[in-house]
């Protein structure tokens, strides 16, 4: 019989005392199908969800509790491993668990909240962080009041990372978190709009393009939250952001600052009542001639914005 390597061993759990081997073999199989880079095969996520639901129906109270403990241990091992495919599999499993009514809901919420913190605080791979952010959005949307405290905690962590942390993967994680919270927990996020408006510029002007692109997605989501406020607040925050964007369009600004500021102005241009004012002001960037400027990042955006 072939030996299982150390790398392969994270994919399997062995049955403990009084735990059916067949249940865990099946769990190993459905989890393994989720542990792939890119998209898992069709039906893999629903197979995992169906397996858990079947165990909830077929096993007795104590037996099912043991099964759940084994499953949570399995997910923990996958998420804490250095294997990206395993991390992704754990997150996909967590995403399915969100909508399953099993056991004590408070226990499940606490487990998932801990998994989310682990993913964002420790993981560095962009693919993992993007999937984690989607799971977080689902968690916030489905959990309602039960997840409000965890949502609040993660919003504060993300804002702290923008204000104080220059660790690249934390900046990337921060803008992903804030986008999902603005879209899926707008009531909680709304309280933090002033802090967001001040802090987002760090990511919008980050030297890394992928951070800037994700930051503008977070800004777009925030603008939708602002749109729900009364008019006087909308005007205040729109103009505050527009004024801040001008700082990055000065002659001596680095290319990434110019690009980030243009991205922000592009989002503000979506707001009809500001369109005329902003269009006139952005024409000041005519010094960055889109027909001759070799800086490829800015050229397509300036062309799209001005013309």
Short mmCIF file of C-alpha atoms in Angstrom, two decimals:
data_model
loop_
_atom_site.label_atom_id
_atom_site.label_comp_id
_atom_site.label_asym_id
_atom_site.label_seq_id
_atom_site.Cartn_x
_atom_site.Cartn_y
_atom_site.Cartn_z
CA UNK A 1 0.00 0.00 0.00
CA UNK A 2 1.37 3.45 -0.92
CA UNK A 3 2.47 5.62 1.96
CA UNK A 4 0.77 8.97 2.51
CA UNK A 5 3.23 11.85 2.27
CA UNK A 6 3.36 14.74 4.73
CA UNK A 7 1.85 17.06 2.12
CA UNK A 8 -0.98 14.61 1.44
CA UNK A 9 -1.67 13.94 5.11
CA UNK A 10 -3.50 17.23 5.62
CA UNK A 11 -6.22 15.96 3.31
CA UNK A 12 -7.24 13.12 5.64
CA UNK A 13 -8.41 12.58 9.19
CA UNK A 14 -8.43 9.25 10.95
CA UNK A 15 -11.50 8.13 12.89
CA UNK A 16 -11.29 8.49 16.64
CA UNK A 17 -12.91 6.35 19.30
CA UNK A 18 -16.58 5.62 18.67
CA UNK A 19 -16.53 7.55 15.40
CA UNK A 20 -17.60 5.70 12.27
CA UNK A 21 -14.78 5.33 9.75
CA UNK A 22 -17.24 5.42 6.84
CA UNK A 23 -18.53 8.86 7.88
CA UNK A 24 -15.02 10.28 8.00
CA UNK A 25 -13.98 8.60 4.76
CA UNK A 26 -16.92 10.29 3.07
CA UNK A 27 -16.06 13.60 4.71
CA UNK A 28 -12.46 13.30 3.50
CA UNK A 29 -13.68 12.69 -0.05
CA UNK A 30 -16.10 15.62 -0.23
CA UNK A 31 -13.55 17.97 1.34
CA UNK A 32 -10.81 16.81 -1.03
CA UNK A 33 -13.01 17.77 -3.98
CA UNK A 34 -13.13 21.34 -2.63
CA UNK A 35 -9.36 21.60 -2.18
CA UNK A 36 -8.26 22.81 -5.62
CA UNK A 37 -6.82 25.98 -7.09
CA UNK A 38 -9.28 27.67 -9.41
CA UNK A 39 -12.85 26.41 -9.54
CA UNK A 40 -13.75 23.05 -7.96
CA UNK A 41 -15.64 20.54 -10.08
CA UNK A 42 -19.38 21.04 -10.50
CA UNK A 43 -21.37 19.81 -7.54
CA UNK A 44 -18.44 19.63 -5.11
CA UNK A 45 -19.80 22.29 -2.76
CA UNK A 46 -23.33 20.90 -2.78
CA UNK A 47 -21.94 17.39 -2.12
CA UNK A 48 -20.20 18.65 1.02
CA UNK A 49 -23.34 20.44 2.20
CA UNK A 50 -25.50 17.40 1.50
CA UNK A 51 -23.09 15.13 3.39
CA UNK A 52 -23.25 17.30 6.52
CA UNK A 53 -27.04 17.49 6.33
CA UNK A 54 -27.26 13.70 5.99
CA UNK A 55 -25.10 13.20 9.07
CA UNK A 56 -27.30 15.63 11.01
CA UNK A 57 -30.32 13.57 10.05
CA UNK A 58 -28.86 10.06 10.47
CA UNK A 59 -26.57 10.28 13.50
CA UNK A 60 -27.66 10.55 17.12
CA UNK A 61 -26.93 13.61 19.25
CA UNK A 62 -23.55 12.55 20.65
CA UNK A 63 -22.43 10.83 17.45
CA UNK A 64 -23.27 13.91 15.40
CA UNK A 65 -21.43 16.14 17.89
CA UNK A 66 -18.34 13.97 17.46
CA UNK A 67 -18.72 14.18 13.70
CA UNK A 68 -18.93 17.97 13.86
CA UNK A 69 -15.87 18.16 16.11
CA UNK A 70 -13.95 16.07 13.58
CA UNK A 71 -15.18 18.24 10.73
CA UNK A 72 -14.20 21.48 12.48
CA UNK A 73 -10.77 20.01 13.27
CA UNK A 74 -10.42 19.06 9.62
CA UNK A 75 -11.32 22.54 8.42
CA UNK A 76 -8.93 24.08 10.96
CA UNK A 77 -6.05 21.90 9.72
CA UNK A 78 -6.76 22.83 6.12
CA UNK A 79 -7.04 26.54 6.84
CA UNK A 80 -3.90 26.67 8.97
CA UNK A 81 -1.81 24.67 6.51
CA UNK A 82 0.61 26.26 4.03
CA UNK A 83 -1.19 24.59 1.14
CA UNK A 84 -3.21 27.14 -0.86
CA UNK A 85 -5.54 24.50 -2.29
CA UNK A 86 -6.25 23.29 1.25
CA UNK A 87 -6.92 26.85 2.41
CA UNK A 88 -9.38 27.32 -0.44
CA UNK A 89 -11.10 24.03 0.34
CA UNK A 90 -11.55 25.05 3.97
CA UNK A 91 -13.06 28.39 2.95
CA UNK A 92 -15.46 26.74 0.50
CA UNK A 93 -16.58 24.35 3.21
CA UNK A 94 -17.11 27.26 5.61
CA UNK A 95 -19.18 29.03 2.97
CA UNK A 96 -21.50 26.03 2.74
CA UNK A 97 -21.79 25.72 6.53
CA UNK A 98 -23.14 29.27 6.83
CA UNK A 99 -26.57 28.29 5.50
CA UNK A 100 -26.83 24.88 7.18
CA UNK A 101 -29.01 24.76 10.30
CA UNK A 102 -26.95 22.45 12.52
CA UNK A 103 -26.59 22.26 16.29
CA UNK A 104 -26.17 25.44 18.29
CA UNK A 105 -26.13 28.37 15.89
CA UNK A 106 -24.05 30.45 18.32
CA UNK A 107 -21.33 27.78 18.29
CA UNK A 108 -21.26 27.76 14.49
CA UNK A 109 -21.09 31.57 14.32
CA UNK A 110 -18.19 31.63 16.80
CA UNK A 111 -16.31 28.97 14.82
CA UNK A 112 -16.78 30.76 11.51
CA UNK A 113 -15.80 34.12 13.03
CA UNK A 114 -12.55 32.58 14.27
CA UNK A 115 -11.87 31.07 10.84
CA UNK A 116 -12.37 34.46 9.21
CA UNK A 117 -9.93 36.16 11.56
CA UNK A 118 -7.36 33.45 10.89
CA UNK A 119 -7.72 33.79 7.13
CA UNK A 120 -7.29 37.56 7.05
CA UNK A 121 -4.62 37.90 9.72
CA UNK A 122 -2.35 35.07 8.54
CA UNK A 123 -2.89 34.27 4.88
CA UNK A 124 -0.94 36.09 2.16
CA UNK A 125 -1.99 34.49 -1.11
CA UNK A 126 -4.31 36.87 -3.03
CA UNK A 127 -6.49 34.01 -4.28
CA UNK A 128 -7.07 32.86 -0.71
CA UNK A 129 -7.86 36.36 0.54
CA UNK A 130 -10.33 37.02 -2.27
CA UNK A 131 -12.24 33.80 -1.55
CA UNK A 132 -12.14 34.57 2.18
CA UNK A 133 -13.67 37.98 1.53
CA UNK A 134 -16.56 36.44 -0.41
CA UNK A 135 -17.19 34.02 2.46
CA UNK A 136 -17.09 36.96 4.88
CA UNK A 137 -19.68 38.83 2.82
CA UNK A 138 -21.95 35.78 2.88
CA UNK A 139 -21.39 35.41 6.63
CA UNK A 140 -22.31 39.05 7.30
CA UNK A 141 -25.34 38.93 5.02
CA UNK A 142 -26.74 35.69 6.42
CA UNK A 143 -25.90 36.20 10.08
CA UNK A 144 -27.71 39.46 10.72
CA UNK A 145 -27.61 40.56 14.35
CA UNK A 146 -25.67 37.45 15.41
CA UNK A 147 -22.66 38.48 13.33
CA UNK A 148 -22.83 42.24 13.99
CA UNK A 149 -20.11 42.20 16.66
CA UNK A 150 -17.72 40.23 14.45
CA UNK A 151 -18.44 42.50 11.49
CA UNK A 152 -17.69 45.53 13.67
CA UNK A 153 -14.44 43.93 14.85
CA UNK A 154 -13.24 43.16 11.32
CA UNK A 155 -14.11 46.63 10.01
CA UNK A 156 -12.01 48.15 12.80
CA UNK A 157 -9.13 45.77 12.09
CA UNK A 158 -9.24 46.63 8.38
CA UNK A 159 -9.24 50.37 9.06
CA UNK A 160 -6.33 49.95 11.48
CA UNK A 161 -4.38 48.09 8.79
CA UNK A 162 -4.95 50.97 6.38
CA UNK A 163 -3.94 53.61 8.91
CA UNK A 164 -1.03 51.93 10.64
CA UNK A 165 0.07 48.80 8.78
CA UNK A 166 2.30 48.83 5.72
CA UNK A 167 2.27 45.05 5.35
CA UNK A 168 1.20 44.51 1.74
CA UNK A 169 -1.04 41.50 2.27
CA UNK A 170 -2.79 43.29 5.15
CA UNK A 171 -3.54 46.27 2.89
CA UNK A 172 -4.93 43.90 0.28
CA UNK A 173 -7.01 42.09 2.90
CA UNK A 174 -8.24 45.38 4.37
CA UNK A 175 -9.78 46.68 1.15
CA UNK A 176 -11.39 43.29 0.47
CA UNK A 177 -12.94 43.27 3.95
CA UNK A 178 -14.22 46.84 3.67
CA UNK A 179 -15.80 46.24 0.27
CA UNK A 180 -17.70 43.21 1.52
CA UNK A 181 -18.79 44.96 4.70
CA UNK A 182 -20.05 48.00 2.80
CA UNK A 183 -22.05 45.75 0.48
CA UNK A 184 -23.34 43.22 2.99
CA UNK A 185 -23.40 44.98 6.38
CA UNK A 186 -24.07 48.58 5.44
CA UNK A 187 -25.68 49.50 8.77
CA UNK A 188 -22.50 48.61 10.66
CA UNK A 189 -20.23 50.02 7.97
CA UNK A 190 -22.14 53.31 7.81
CA UNK A 191 -20.81 54.34 11.23
CA UNK A 192 -17.25 54.07 9.90
CA UNK A 193 -17.66 56.11 6.70
CA UNK A 194 -15.66 59.12 8.02
CA UNK A 195 -12.74 56.84 8.95
CA UNK A 196 -12.95 55.05 5.61
CA UNK A 197 -12.88 58.31 3.63
CA UNK A 198 -9.64 59.30 5.37
CA UNK A 199 -7.97 55.90 5.34
CA UNK A 200 -8.71 54.52 1.87
CA UNK A 201 -6.14 56.77 0.18
CA UNK A 202 -3.29 54.66 1.51
CA UNK A 203 -4.54 51.73 -0.56
CA UNK A 204 -5.69 53.82 -3.53
CA UNK A 205 -2.13 55.16 -3.88
CA UNK A 206 -0.32 51.93 -3.08
CA UNK A 207 2.55 51.07 -5.47
CA UNK A 208 0.94 47.69 -6.25
CA UNK A 209 -1.70 47.77 -8.97
CA UNK A 210 -3.80 44.94 -7.54
CA UNK A 211 -4.13 46.80 -4.22
CA UNK A 212 -5.25 49.98 -6.02
CA UNK A 213 -7.78 48.10 -8.11
CA UNK A 214 -9.30 46.39 -5.08
CA UNK A 215 -9.27 49.68 -3.18
CA UNK A 216 -11.39 51.39 -5.82
CA UNK A 217 -13.90 48.54 -5.54
CA UNK A 218 -14.11 49.26 -1.81
CA UNK A 219 -14.54 52.97 -2.56
CA UNK A 220 -17.35 52.19 -4.98
CA UNK A 221 -19.13 50.14 -2.32
CA UNK A 222 -18.66 52.93 0.22
CA UNK A 223 -20.16 55.48 -2.18
CA UNK A 224 -23.29 53.35 -2.38
CA UNK A 225 -23.53 53.43 1.40
CA UNK A 226 -23.11 57.21 1.36
CA UNK A 227 -25.83 57.43 -1.29
CA UNK A 228 -28.31 56.17 1.31
CA UNK A 229 -27.54 59.07 3.65
CA UNK A 230 -29.36 62.36 3.69
CA UNK A 231 -28.21 64.85 1.03
CA UNK A 232 -26.10 67.09 3.27
CA UNK A 233 -23.96 64.12 4.32
CA UNK A 234 -23.55 62.93 0.74
CA UNK A 235 -22.31 66.31 -0.40
CA UNK A 236 -19.89 66.54 2.51
CA UNK A 237 -18.22 63.19 1.84
CA UNK A 238 -18.22 63.48 -1.96
CA UNK A 239 -16.44 66.81 -1.90
CA UNK A 240 -14.07 65.67 0.80
CA UNK A 241 -13.02 62.75 -1.39
CA UNK A 242 -12.75 64.91 -4.47
CA UNK A 243 -10.47 67.38 -2.67
CA UNK A 244 -8.29 64.52 -1.42
CA UNK A 245 -8.02 63.14 -4.95
CA UNK A 246 -6.45 66.40 -6.14
CA UNK A 247 -3.48 65.85 -3.83
CA UNK A 248 -2.46 62.86 -5.92
CA UNK A 249 -2.64 64.77 -9.21
CA UNK A 250 0.17 67.21 -8.53
CA UNK A 251 3.08 67.51 -10.94
CA UNK A 252 5.51 65.71 -8.68
CA UNK A 253 3.19 62.87 -7.69
CA UNK A 254 4.42 59.30 -8.32
CA UNK A 255 2.67 57.41 -11.09
CA UNK A 256 0.81 55.14 -8.66
CA UNK A 257 -0.56 58.16 -6.76
CA UNK A 258 -1.81 59.71 -9.99
CA UNK A 259 -3.44 56.47 -11.04
CA UNK A 260 -5.14 55.97 -7.67
CA UNK A 261 -6.44 59.53 -7.65
CA UNK A 262 -7.83 59.11 -11.16
CA UNK A 263 -9.53 55.90 -10.12
CA UNK A 264 -11.19 57.78 -7.26
CA UNK A 265 -12.27 60.63 -9.53
CA UNK A 266 -13.70 58.07 -11.93
CA UNK A 267 -15.94 56.75 -9.18
CA UNK A 268 -17.01 60.25 -8.20
CA UNK A 269 -17.89 60.97 -11.83
CA UNK A 270 -20.61 58.36 -11.52
CA UNK A 271 -22.45 60.80 -9.26
CA UNK A 272 -24.55 62.95 -11.58
CA UNK A 273 -24.79 66.09 -9.46
CA UNK A 274 -20.99 66.36 -9.34
CA UNK A 275 -20.35 65.44 -12.94
CA UNK A 276 -19.92 68.94 -14.36
CA UNK A 277 -17.63 70.17 -11.58
CA UNK A 278 -15.45 67.09 -11.59
CA UNK A 279 -15.18 66.94 -15.37
CA UNK A 280 -13.90 70.51 -15.48
CA UNK A 281 -11.36 69.87 -12.73
CA UNK A 282 -10.03 66.61 -14.10
CA UNK A 283 -9.19 68.33 -17.37
CA UNK A 284 -6.32 69.82 -15.39
CA UNK A 285 -4.65 66.44 -15.93
CA UNK A 286 -4.36 67.28 -19.61
CA UNK A 287 -0.62 67.44 -18.98
CA UNK A 288 -0.82 63.66 -19.01
CA UNK A 289 -1.58 63.60 -22.75
CA UNK A 290 -3.34 60.27 -23.39
CA UNK A 291 -2.14 60.23 -27.00
CA UNK A 292 1.57 60.42 -26.15
CA UNK A 293 2.13 59.52 -22.50
CA UNK A 294 3.95 56.18 -22.36
CA UNK A 295 2.77 55.40 -18.83
CA UNK A 296 0.43 52.59 -19.76
CA UNK A 297 -1.48 52.40 -16.49
CA UNK A 298 -2.86 55.93 -16.71
CA UNK A 299 -3.46 56.21 -20.45
CA UNK A 300 -6.61 54.04 -20.79
CA UNK A 301 -8.22 55.49 -17.68
CA UNK A 302 -7.62 59.14 -18.65
CA UNK A 303 -8.94 58.41 -22.16
CA UNK A 304 -12.08 56.80 -20.74
CA UNK A 305 -12.63 59.58 -18.20
CA UNK A 306 -12.09 62.59 -20.47
CA UNK A 307 -13.60 61.28 -23.64
#
